[in-house]
XYZ file of N, CA and C in Angstrom:
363
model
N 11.456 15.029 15.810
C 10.898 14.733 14.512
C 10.661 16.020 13.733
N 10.043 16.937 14.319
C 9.875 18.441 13.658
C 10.839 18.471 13.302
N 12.351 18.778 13.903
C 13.673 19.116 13.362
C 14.126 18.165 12.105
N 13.615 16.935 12.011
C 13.730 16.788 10.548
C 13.255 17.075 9.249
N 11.864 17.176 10.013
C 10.713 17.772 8.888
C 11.482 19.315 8.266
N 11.737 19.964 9.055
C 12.324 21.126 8.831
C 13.751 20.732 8.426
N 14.867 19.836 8.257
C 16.004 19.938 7.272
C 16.007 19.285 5.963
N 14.611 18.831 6.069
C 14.107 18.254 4.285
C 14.449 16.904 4.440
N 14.606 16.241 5.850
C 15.041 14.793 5.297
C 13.001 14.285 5.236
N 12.536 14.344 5.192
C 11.538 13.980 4.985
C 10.736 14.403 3.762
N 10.547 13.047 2.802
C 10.263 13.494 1.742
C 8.623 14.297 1.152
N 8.353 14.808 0.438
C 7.489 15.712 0.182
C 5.848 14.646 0.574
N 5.834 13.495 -0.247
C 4.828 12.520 -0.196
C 4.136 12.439 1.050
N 5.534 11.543 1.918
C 5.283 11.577 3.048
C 5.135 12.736 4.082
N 5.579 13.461 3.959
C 5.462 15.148 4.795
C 3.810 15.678 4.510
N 2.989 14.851 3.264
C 1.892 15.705 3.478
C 0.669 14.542 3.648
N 1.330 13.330 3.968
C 0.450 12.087 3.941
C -0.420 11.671 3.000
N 0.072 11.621 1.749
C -0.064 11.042 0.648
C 1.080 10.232 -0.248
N 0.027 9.335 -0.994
C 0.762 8.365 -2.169
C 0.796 9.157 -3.347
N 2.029 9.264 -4.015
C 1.672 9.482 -5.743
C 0.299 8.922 -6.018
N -0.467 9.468 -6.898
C -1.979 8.401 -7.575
C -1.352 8.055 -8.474
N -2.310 7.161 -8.801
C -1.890 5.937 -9.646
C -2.536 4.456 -9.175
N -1.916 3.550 -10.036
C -2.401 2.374 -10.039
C -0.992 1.903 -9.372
N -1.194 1.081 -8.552
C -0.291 0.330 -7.535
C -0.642 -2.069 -7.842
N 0.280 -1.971 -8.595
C 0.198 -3.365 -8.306
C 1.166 -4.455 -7.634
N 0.167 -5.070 -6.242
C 0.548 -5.380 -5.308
C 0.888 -7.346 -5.969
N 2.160 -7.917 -5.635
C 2.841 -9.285 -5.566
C 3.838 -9.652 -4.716
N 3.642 -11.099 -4.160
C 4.472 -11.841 -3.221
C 4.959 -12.081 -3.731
N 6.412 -12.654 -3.299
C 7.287 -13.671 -3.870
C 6.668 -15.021 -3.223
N 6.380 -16.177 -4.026
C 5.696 -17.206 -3.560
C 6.636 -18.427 -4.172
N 7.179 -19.479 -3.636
C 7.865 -20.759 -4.487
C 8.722 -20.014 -6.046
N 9.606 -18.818 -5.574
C 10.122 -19.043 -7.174
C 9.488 -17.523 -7.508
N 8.791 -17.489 -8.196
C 7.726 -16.808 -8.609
C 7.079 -15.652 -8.209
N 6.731 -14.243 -8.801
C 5.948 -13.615 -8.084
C 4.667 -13.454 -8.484
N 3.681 -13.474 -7.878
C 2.219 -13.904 -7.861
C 1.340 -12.645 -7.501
N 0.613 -12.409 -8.616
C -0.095 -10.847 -8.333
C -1.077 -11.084 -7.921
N -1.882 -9.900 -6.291
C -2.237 -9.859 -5.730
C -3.597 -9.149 -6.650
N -3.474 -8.026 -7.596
C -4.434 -6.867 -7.933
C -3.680 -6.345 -7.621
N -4.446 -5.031 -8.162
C -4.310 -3.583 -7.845
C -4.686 -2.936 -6.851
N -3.865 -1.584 -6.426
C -4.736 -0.677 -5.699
C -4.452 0.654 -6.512
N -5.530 1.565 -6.117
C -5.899 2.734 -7.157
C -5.924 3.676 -5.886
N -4.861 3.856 -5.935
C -4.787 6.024 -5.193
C -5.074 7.044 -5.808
N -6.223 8.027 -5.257
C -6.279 9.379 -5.887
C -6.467 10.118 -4.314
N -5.727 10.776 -4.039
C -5.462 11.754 -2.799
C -5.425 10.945 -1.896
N -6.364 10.777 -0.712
C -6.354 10.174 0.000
C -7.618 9.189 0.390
N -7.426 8.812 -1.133
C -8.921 7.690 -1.306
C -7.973 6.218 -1.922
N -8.376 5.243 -1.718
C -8.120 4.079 -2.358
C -9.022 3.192 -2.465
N -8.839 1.871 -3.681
C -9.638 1.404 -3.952
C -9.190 -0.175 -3.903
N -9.474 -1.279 -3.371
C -8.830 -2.465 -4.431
C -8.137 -3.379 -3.409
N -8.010 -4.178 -3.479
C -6.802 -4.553 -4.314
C -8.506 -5.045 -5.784
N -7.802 -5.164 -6.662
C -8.879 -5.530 -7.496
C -8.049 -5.851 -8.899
N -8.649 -7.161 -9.761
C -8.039 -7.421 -11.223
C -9.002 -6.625 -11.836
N -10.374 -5.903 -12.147
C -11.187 -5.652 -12.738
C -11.493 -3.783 -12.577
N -12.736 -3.634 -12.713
C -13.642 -2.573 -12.775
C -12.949 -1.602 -11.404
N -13.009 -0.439 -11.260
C -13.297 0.684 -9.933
C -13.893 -0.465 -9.032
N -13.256 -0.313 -7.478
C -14.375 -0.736 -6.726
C -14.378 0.242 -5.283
N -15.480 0.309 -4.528
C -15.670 1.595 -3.713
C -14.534 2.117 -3.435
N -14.426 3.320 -3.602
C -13.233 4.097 -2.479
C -13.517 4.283 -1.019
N -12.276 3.927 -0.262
C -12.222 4.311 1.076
C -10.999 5.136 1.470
N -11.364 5.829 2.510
C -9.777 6.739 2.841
C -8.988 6.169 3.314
N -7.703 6.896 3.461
C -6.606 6.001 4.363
C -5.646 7.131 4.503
N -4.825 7.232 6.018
C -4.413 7.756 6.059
C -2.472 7.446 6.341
N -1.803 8.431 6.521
C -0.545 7.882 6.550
C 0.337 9.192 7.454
N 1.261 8.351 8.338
C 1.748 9.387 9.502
C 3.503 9.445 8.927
N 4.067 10.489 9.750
C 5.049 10.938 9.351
C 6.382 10.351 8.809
N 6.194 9.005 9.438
C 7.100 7.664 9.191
C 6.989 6.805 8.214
N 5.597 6.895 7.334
C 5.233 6.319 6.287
C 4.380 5.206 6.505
N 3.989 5.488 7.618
C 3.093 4.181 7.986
C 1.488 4.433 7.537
N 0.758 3.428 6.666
C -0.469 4.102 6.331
C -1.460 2.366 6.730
N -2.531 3.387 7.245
C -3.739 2.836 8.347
C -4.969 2.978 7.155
N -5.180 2.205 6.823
C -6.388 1.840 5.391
C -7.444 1.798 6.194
N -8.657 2.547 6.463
C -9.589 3.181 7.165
C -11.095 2.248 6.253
N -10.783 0.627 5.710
C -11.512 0.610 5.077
C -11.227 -1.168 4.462
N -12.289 -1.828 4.162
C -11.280 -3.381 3.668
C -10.271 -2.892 2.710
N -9.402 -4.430 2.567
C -8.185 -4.021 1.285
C -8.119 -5.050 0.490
N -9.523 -5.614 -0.451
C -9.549 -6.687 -0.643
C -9.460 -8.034 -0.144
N -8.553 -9.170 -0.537
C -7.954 -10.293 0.149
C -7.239 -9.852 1.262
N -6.675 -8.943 1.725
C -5.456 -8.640 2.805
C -6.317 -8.255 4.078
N -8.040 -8.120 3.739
C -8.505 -8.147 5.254
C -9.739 -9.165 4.977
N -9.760 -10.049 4.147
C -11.161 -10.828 4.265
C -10.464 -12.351 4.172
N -11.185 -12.801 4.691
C -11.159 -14.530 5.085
C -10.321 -14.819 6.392
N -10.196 -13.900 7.238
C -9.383 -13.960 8.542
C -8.207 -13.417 8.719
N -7.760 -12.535 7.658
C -6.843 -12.192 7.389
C -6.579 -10.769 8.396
N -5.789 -10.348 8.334
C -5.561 -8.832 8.862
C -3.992 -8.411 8.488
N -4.240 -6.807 8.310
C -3.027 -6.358 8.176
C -2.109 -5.765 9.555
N -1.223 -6.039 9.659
C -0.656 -6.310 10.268
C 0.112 -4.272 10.401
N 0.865 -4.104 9.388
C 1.599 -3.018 9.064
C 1.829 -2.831 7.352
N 1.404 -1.363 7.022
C 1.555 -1.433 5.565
C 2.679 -0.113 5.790
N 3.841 0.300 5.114
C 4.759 1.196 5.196
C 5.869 0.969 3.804
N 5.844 2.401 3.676
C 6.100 3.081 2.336
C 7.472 2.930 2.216
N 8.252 2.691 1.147
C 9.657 2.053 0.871
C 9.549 3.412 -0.236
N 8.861 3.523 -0.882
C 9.561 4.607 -1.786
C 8.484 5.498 -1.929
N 8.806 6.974 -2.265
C 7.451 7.397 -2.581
C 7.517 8.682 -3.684
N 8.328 8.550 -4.120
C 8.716 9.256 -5.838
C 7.558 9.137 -6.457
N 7.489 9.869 -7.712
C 6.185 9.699 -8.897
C 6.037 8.745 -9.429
N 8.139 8.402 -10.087
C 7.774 6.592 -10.888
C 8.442 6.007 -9.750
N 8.829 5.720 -8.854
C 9.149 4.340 -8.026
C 8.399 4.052 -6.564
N 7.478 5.283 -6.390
C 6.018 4.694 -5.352
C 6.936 3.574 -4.975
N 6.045 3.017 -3.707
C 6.339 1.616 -3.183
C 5.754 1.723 -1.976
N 4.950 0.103 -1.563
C 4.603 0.141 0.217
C 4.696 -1.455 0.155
N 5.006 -1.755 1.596
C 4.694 -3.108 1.895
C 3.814 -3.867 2.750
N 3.315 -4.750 2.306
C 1.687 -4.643 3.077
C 2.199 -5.815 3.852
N 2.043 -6.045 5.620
C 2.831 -7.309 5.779
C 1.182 -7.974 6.505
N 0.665 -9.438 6.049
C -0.773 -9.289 6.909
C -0.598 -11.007 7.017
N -1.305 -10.779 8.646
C -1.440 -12.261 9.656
C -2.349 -12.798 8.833
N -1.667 -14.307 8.890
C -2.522 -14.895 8.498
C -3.571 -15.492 9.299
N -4.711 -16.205 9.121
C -5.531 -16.879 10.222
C -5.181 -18.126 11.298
N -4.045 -18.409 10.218
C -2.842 -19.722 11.375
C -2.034 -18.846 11.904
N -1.918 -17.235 11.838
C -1.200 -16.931 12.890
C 0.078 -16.311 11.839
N 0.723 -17.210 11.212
C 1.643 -16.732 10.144
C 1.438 -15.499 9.390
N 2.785 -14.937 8.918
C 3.096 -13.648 8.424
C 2.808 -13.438 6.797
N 2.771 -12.604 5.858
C 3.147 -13.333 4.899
C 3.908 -11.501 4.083
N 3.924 -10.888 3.239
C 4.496 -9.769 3.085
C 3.974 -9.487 1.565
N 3.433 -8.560 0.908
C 3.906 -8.201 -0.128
C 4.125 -6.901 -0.210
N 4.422 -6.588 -2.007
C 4.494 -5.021 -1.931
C 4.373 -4.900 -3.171
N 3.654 -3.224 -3.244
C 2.954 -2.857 -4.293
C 3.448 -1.503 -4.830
N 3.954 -1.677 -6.253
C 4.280 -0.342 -6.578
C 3.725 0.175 -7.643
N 4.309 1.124 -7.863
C 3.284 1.861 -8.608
C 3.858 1.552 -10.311
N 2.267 1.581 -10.941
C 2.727 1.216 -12.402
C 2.890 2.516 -13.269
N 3.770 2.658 -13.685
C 4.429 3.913 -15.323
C 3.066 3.133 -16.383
N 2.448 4.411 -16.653
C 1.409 4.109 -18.033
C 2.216 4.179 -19.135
């Protein structure tokens, strides 16, 4: 893994375990349709949300060399009512095309997936 880190295939984001900041808005594809989850709000290695409204607490989170990031903290709906996340991992991680996919068990056991990218102001 070092030997990649060192021929640059590993991109800058991920090489220092961070998201672009920004506002990240997370949707399933549901019947047809995609159906927004909220937001999440990255600034270093703090996040906030998922949330339609106001700031809500920051918690840290961290993320390993593969792009896999471990939310050290609830994530809105994706850990409350029995829910759990399962695996969240980064699909893109540029300034404008960010991207992660949050995949979380449901309480029957079932999967369900979304993903959240980042919004251009």
């Amino acid at each position: 893994m070092a030997a990649g880190l060192a021929t640059g295939n590993a991109r800058a984001a991920i090489a220092d375990g961070t998201l672009p900041d920004g506002s990240y808005r997370c949707e399933v594809y549901l019947l047809g349709a995609f159906v927004n989850l909220g937001d999440i709000k990255i600034k270093g290695r703090v996040y906030s949300g998922p949330t339609y409204g106001p700031l809500m607490q920051g918690y840290n989170y961290e993320m390993d060399n593969n792009g896999e990031i471990s939310w050290l903290g609830p994530v809105g709906g994706f850990t409350s009512g029995g829910n759990g996340i399962s695996l969240t991992q980064v699909t893109a991680d540029g300034t404008t095309d960010a991207s992660f996919d949050i995949v979380m068990r449901q309480p029957d056991g079932a999967f369900s997936a979304a993903t959240c990218t980042i919004r251009n102001p």
